[in-house]
Structure formats: C-alpha cells, structure tokens
PDB file of C-alpha atoms in Angstrom:
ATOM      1  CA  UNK B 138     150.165 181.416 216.385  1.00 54.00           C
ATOM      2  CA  UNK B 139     151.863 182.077 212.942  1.00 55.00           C
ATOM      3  CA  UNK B 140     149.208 184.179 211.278  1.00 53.00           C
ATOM      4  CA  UNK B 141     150.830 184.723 207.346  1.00 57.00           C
ATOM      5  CA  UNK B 142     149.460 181.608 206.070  1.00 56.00           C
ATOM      6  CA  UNK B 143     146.174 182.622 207.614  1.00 54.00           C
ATOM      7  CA  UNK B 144     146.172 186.093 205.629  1.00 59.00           C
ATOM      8  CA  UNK B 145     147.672 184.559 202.526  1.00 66.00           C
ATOM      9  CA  UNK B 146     145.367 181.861 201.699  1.00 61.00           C
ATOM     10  CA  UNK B 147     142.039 183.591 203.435  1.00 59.00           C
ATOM     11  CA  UNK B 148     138.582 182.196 202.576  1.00 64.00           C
ATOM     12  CA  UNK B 149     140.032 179.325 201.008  1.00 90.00           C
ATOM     13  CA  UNK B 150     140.968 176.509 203.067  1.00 93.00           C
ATOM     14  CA  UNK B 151     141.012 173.790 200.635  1.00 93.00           C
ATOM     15  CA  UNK B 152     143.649 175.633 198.439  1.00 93.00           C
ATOM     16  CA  UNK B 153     145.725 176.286 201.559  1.00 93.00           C
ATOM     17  CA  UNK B 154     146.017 172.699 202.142  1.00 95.00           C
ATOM     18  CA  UNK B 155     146.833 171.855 199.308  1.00 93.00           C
ATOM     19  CA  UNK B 156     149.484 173.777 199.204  1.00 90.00           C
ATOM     20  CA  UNK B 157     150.910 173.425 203.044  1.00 90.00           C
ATOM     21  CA  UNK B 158     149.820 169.543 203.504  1.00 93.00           C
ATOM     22  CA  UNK B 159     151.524 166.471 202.438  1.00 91.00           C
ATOM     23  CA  UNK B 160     149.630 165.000 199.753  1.00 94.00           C
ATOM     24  CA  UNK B 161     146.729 167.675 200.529  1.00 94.00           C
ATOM     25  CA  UNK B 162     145.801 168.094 196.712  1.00 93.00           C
ATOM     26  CA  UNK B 163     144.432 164.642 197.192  1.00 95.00           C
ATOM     27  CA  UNK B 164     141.710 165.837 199.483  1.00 95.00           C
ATOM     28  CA  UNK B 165     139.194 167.159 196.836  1.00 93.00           C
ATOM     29  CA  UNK B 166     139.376 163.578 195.167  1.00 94.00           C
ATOM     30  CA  UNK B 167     137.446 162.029 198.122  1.00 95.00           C
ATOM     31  CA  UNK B 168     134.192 160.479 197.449  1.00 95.00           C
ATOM     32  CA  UNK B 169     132.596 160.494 200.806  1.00 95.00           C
ATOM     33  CA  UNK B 170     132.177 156.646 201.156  1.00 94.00           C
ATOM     34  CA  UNK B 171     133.517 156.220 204.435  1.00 93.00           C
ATOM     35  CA  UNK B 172     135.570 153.220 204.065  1.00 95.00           C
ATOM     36  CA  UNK B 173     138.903 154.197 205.408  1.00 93.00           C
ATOM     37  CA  UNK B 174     136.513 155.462 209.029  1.00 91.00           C
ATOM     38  CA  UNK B 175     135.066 151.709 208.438  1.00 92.00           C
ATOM     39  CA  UNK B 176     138.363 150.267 208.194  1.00 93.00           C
ATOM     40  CA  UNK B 177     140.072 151.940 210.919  1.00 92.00           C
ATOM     41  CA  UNK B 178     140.884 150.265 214.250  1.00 91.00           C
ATOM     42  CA  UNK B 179     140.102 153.393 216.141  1.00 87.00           C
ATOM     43  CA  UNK B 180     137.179 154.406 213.681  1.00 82.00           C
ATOM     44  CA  UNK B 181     134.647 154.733 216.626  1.00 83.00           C
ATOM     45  CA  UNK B 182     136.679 156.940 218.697  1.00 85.00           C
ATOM     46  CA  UNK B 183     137.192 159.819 216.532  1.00 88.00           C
ATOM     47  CA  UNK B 184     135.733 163.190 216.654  1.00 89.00           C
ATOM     48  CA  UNK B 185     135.636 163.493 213.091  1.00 93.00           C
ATOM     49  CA  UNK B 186     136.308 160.396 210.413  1.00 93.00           C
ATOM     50  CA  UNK B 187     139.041 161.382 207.525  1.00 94.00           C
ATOM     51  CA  UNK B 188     136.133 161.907 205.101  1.00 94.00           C
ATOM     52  CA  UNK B 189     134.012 164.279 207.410  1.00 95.00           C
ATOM     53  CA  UNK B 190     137.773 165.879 207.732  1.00 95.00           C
ATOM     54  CA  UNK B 191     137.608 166.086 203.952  1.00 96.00           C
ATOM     55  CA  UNK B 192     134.167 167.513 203.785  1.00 95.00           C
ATOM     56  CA  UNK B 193     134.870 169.857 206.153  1.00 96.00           C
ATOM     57  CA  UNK B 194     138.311 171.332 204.625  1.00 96.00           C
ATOM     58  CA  UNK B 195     136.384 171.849 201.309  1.00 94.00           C
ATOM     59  CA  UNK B 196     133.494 173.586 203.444  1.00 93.00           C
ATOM     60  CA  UNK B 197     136.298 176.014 204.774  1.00 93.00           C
ATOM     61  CA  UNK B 198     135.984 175.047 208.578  1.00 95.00           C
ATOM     62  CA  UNK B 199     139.032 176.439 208.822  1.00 95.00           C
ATOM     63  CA  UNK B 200     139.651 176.484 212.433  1.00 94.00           C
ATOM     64  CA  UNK B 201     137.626 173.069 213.629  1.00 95.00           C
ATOM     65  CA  UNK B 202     139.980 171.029 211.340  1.00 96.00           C
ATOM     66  CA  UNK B 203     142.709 172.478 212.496  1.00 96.00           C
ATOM     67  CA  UNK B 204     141.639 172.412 216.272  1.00 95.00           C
ATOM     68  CA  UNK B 205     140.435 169.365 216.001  1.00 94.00           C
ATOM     69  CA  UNK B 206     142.301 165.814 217.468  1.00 93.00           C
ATOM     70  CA  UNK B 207     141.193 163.548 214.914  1.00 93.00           C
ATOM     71  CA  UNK B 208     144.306 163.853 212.955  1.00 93.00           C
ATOM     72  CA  UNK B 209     146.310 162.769 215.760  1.00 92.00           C
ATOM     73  CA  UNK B 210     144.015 159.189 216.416  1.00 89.00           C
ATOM     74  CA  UNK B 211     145.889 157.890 213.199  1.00 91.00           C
ATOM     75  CA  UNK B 212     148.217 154.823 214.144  1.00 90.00           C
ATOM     76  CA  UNK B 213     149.565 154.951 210.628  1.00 92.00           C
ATOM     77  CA  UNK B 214     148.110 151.038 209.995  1.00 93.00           C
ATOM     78  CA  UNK B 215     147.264 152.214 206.237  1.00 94.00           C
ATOM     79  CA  UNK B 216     144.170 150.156 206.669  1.00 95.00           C
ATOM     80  CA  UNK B 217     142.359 152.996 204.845  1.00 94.00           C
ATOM     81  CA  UNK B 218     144.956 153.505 202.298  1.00 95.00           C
ATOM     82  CA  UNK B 219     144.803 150.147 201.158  1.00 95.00           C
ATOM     83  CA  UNK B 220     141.011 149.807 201.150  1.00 95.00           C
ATOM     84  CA  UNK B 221     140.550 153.680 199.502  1.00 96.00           C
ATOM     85  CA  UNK B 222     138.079 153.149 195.948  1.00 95.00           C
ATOM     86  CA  UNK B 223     140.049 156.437 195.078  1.00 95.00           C
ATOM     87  CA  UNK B 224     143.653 155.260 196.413  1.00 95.00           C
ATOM     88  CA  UNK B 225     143.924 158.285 198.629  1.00 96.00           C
ATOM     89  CA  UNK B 226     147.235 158.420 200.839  1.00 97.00           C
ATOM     90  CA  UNK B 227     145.048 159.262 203.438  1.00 96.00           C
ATOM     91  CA  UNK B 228     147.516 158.587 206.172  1.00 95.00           C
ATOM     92  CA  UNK B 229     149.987 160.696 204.817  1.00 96.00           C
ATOM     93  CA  UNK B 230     146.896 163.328 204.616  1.00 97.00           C
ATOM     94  CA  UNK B 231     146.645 162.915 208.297  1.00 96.00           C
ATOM     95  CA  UNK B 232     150.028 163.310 209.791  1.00 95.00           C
ATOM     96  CA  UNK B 233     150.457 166.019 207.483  1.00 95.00           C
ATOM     97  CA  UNK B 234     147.399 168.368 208.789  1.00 96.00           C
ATOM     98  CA  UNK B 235     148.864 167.241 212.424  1.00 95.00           C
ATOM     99  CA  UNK B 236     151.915 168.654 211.443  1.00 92.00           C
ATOM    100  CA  UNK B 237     150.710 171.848 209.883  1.00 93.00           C
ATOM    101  CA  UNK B 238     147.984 172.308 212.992  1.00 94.00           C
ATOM    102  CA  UNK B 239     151.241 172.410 215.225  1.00 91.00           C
ATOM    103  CA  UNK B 240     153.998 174.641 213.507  1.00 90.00           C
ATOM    104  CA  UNK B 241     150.442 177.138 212.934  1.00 91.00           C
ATOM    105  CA  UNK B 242     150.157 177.378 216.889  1.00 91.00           C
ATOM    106  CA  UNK B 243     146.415 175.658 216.469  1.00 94.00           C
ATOM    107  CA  UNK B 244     147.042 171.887 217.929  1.00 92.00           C
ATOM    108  CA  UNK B 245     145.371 170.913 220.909  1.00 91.00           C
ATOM    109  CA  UNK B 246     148.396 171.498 223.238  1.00 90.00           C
ATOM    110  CA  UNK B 247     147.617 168.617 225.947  1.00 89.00           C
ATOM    111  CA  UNK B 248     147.177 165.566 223.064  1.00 90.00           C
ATOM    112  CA  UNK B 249     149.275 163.043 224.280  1.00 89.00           C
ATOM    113  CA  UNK B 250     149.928 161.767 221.192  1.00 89.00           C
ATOM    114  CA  UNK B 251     151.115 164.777 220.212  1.00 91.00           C
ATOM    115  CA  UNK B 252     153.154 164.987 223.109  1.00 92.00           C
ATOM    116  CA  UNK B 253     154.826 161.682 222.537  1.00 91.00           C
ATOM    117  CA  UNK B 254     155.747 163.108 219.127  1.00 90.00           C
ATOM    118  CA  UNK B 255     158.182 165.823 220.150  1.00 91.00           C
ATOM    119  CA  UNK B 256     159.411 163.577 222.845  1.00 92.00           C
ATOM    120  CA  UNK B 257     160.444 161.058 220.181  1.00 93.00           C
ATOM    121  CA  UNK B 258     161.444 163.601 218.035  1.00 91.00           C
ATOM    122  CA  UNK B 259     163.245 165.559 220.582  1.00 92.00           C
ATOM    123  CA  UNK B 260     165.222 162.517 221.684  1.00 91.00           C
ATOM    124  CA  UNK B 261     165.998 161.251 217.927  1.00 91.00           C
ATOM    125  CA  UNK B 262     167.196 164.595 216.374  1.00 91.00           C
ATOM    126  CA  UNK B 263     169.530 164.986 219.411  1.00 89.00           C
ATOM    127  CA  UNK B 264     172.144 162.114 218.664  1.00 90.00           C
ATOM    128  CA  UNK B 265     171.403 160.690 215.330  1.00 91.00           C
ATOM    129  CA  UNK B 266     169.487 157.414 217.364  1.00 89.00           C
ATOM    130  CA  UNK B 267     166.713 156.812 219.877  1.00 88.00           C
ATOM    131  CA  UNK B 268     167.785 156.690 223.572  1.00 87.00           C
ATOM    132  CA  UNK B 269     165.253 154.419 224.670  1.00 84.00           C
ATOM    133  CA  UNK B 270     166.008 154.552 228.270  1.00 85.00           C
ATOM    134  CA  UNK B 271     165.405 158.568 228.312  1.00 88.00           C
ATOM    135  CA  UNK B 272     162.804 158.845 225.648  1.00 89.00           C
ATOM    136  CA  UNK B 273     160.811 155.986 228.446  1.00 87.00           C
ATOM    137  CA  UNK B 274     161.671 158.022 231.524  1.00 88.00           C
ATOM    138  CA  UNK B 275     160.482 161.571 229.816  1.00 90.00           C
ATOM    139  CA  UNK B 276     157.422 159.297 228.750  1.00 89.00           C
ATOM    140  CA  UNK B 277     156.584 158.045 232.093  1.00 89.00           C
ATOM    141  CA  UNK B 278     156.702 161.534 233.513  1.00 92.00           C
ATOM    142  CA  UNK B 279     155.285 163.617 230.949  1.00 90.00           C
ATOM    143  CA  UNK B 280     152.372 164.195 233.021  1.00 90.00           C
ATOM    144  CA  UNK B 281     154.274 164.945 236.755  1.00 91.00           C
ATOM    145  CA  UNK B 282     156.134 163.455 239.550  1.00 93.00           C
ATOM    146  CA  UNK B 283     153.157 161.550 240.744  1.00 94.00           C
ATOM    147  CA  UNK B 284     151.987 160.495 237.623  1.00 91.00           C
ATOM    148  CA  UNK B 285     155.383 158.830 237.064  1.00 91.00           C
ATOM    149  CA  UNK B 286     155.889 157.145 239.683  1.00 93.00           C
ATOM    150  CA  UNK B 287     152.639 155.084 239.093  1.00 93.00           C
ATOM    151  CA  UNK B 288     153.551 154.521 235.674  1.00 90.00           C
ATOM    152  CA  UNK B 289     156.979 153.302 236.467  1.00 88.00           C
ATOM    153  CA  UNK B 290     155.405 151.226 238.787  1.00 91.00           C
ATOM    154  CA  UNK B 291     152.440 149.456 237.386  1.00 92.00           C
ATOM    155  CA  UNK B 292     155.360 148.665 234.314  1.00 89.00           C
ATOM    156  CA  UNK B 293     158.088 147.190 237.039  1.00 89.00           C
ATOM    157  CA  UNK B 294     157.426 143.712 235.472  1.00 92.00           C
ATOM    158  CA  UNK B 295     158.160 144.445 231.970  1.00 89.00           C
ATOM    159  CA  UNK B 296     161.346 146.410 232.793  1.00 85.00           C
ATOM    160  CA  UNK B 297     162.784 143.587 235.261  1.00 89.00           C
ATOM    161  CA  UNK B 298     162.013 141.228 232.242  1.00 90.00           C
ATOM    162  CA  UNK B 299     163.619 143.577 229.567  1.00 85.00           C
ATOM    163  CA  UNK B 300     166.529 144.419 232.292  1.00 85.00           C
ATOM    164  CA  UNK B 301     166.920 140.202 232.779  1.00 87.00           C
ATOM    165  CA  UNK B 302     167.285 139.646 229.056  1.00 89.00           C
ATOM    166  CA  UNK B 303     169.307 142.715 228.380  1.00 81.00           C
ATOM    167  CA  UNK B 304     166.544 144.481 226.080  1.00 79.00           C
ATOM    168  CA  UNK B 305     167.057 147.517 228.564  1.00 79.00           C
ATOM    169  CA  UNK B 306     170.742 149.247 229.178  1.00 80.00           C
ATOM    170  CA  UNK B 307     169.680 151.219 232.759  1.00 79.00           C
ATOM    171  CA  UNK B 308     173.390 152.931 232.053  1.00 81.00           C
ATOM    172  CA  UNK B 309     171.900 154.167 228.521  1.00 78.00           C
ATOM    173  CA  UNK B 310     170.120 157.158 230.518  1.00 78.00           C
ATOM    174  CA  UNK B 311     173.557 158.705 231.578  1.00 80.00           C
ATOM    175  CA  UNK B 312     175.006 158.435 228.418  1.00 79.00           C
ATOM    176  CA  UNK B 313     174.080 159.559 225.070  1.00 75.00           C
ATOM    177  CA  UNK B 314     175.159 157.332 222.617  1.00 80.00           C
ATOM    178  CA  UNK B 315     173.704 158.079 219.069  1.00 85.00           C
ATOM    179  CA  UNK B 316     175.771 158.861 215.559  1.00 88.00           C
ATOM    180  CA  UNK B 317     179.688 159.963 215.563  1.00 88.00           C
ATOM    181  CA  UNK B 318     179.179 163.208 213.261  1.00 89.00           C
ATOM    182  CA  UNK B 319     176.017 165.112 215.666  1.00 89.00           C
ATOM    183  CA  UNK B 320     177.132 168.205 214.632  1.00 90.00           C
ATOM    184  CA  UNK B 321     176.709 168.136 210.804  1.00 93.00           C
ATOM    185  CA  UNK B 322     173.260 166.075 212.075  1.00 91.00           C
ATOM    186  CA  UNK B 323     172.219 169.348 213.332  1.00 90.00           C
ATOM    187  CA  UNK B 324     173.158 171.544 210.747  1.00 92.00           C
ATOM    188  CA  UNK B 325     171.066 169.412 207.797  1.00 93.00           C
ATOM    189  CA  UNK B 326     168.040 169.654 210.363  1.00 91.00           C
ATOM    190  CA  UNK B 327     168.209 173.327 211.067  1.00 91.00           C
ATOM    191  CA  UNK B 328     169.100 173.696 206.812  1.00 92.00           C
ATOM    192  CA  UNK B 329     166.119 171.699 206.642  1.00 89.00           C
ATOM    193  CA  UNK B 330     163.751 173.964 208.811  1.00 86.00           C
ATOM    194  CA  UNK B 331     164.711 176.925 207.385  1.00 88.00           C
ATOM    195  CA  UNK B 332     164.323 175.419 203.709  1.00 87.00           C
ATOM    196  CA  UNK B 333     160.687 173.855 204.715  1.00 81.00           C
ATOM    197  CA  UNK B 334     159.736 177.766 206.775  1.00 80.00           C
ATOM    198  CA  UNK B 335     160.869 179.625 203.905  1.00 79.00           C
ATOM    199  CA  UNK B 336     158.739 177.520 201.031  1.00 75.00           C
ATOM    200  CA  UNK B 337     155.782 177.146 203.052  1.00 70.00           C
ATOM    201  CA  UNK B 338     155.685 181.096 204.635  1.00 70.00           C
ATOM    202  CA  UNK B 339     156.850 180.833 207.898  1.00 69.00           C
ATOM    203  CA  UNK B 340     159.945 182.346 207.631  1.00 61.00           C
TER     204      UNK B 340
END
C-alpha cells in the first residue's frame, strides 16, 4: 500500500480527493437526492449508491470508500450524469476513485471487474490494439483451469457462430498484431506513469 498520500492529506479525505480524483472537486456539490442511484441499471445491487459515496467522502470514511466495490458496479451508461439536478460527472467520479483505490494498494483484490480491467488494459497497452482472441482466453481462465474450461464450454455456440462468420481469427492468439511503432507506444505510457506518479505523490 502506498502510504504518502495517506500522511499528506490526513484527516481530510474530501480535500484528498479532490485533489487525486478525476473530477473529485465535484463531490462537495452533491445534493443528496439520489437520482443518479434511481437511475442506475444496477442501482439495487450496490453496497453504497454514488451519493452515500459522496456523503461518506465528506464524513472522512476514509478507508470504507476506498475498500469499498461500489465504484467498480459503474457500467459507464451516464444514466446519472444525464439525469444529475447538479450536472455532476458522476461517472467520471467513479472510475476515478476505482482508479485511485487501486494504484493506493486499497481495492478489493478479487473484483472481477477489476480484474477484467488490467486484463484489457494489459492486452491493449501491449501492441497499440486489442487482441481479442487472448484478451477472451485470459478472460475465460481468470479464475483457473477448471473454471475455464466450463466457460469455454457453455460459450462453444457463440464462438462456432463468430468462427463461421469470421468475427473470430483462432490464428490471432499466436500472433500479436497491434500498431507498427510499439516501442515509442511504450515509452509515452511509461512517460505517462511517471508524469501522473510524480504530480499525484507516488513517485
């Protein structure tokens, strides 16, 4: 767990997400109406709603925000944006305490949402483009051998039909594919990192 932004912004949660969250100075602006948990598709199934998530970063709950899987329920459908009284990006709110829970060491490791995340990512910032036929193999065993197996399985339908009207390349797992110039791909991302570590403290 990176502990310096813990230290530098102690007993004061809200101002820390403002400052390390996209969009977080919007967080304080929140009214408490509950519209965007009333608008959500997956409004029922979340531990906490965005504007209990709000309440609770200007109470300082620190550590159950942070902890918490809510953030990662968001299927980026800016229902609540849309419908906000205040016009809070609140999806951009969302993914952005996701991201800050994870490069702090806090996110729930097993979310699979989470998971899928640096999967995609992982596969993406490789080549330049997304290897679908890897990034669905890694998918379909992210949870084991046996797991897998099933998955691939129960799917065999969909990937004879995608394989029968060429949506699926089964040759695109053994090669690579993806953007000519990798290598200066990988140098603006790792610029990037060390650009975004050193502005935000975790350099």
């Amino acid at each position: 767990m990176n502990t310096s932004p813990v230290e530098k912004y102690r007993n004061n949660f809200l101002r820390e997400v403002e400052a390390n969250v996209e969009d977080g100075d919007w967080v304080k602006m929140c009214i408490q109406c509950g519209v965007c948990s009333g608008s959500c598709p997956l409004g029922e199934a979340w531990e906490h709603p965005p504007q209990e998530l709000f309440m609770m970063i200007r109470a300082g709950q620190r550590d159950e925000v942070l902890r918490s899987e809510s953030m990662w329920m968001c299927t980026s459908c800016y229902s609540c944006v849309v419908r906000c009284p205040s016009e809070l990006p609140i999806m951009h709110i969302m993914h952005g305490l996701a991201n800050y829970a994870n490069r702090l060491g806090l996110a729930p490791k097993m979310n699979p949402t989470k998971r899928f995340a640096k999967l995609f990512w992982d596969n993406i910032a490789a080549t330049g483009r997304v290897n679908e036929s890897r990034l669905s193999i890694k998918l379909y065993f992210m949870n084991g051998l046996v797991s897998g197996i099933k998955t691939a399985f129960s799917m065999r339908k969909v990937g004879l039909g995608m394989l029968k009207t060429r949506r699926l390349n089964p040759m695109g797992f053994f090669r690579a594919g993806g953007i000519k110039q990798k290598k200066q791909l990988q140098q603006m991302l790792q610029k990037a990192y060390e650009i975004e570590d050193k502005r935000k403290g975790f350099s």
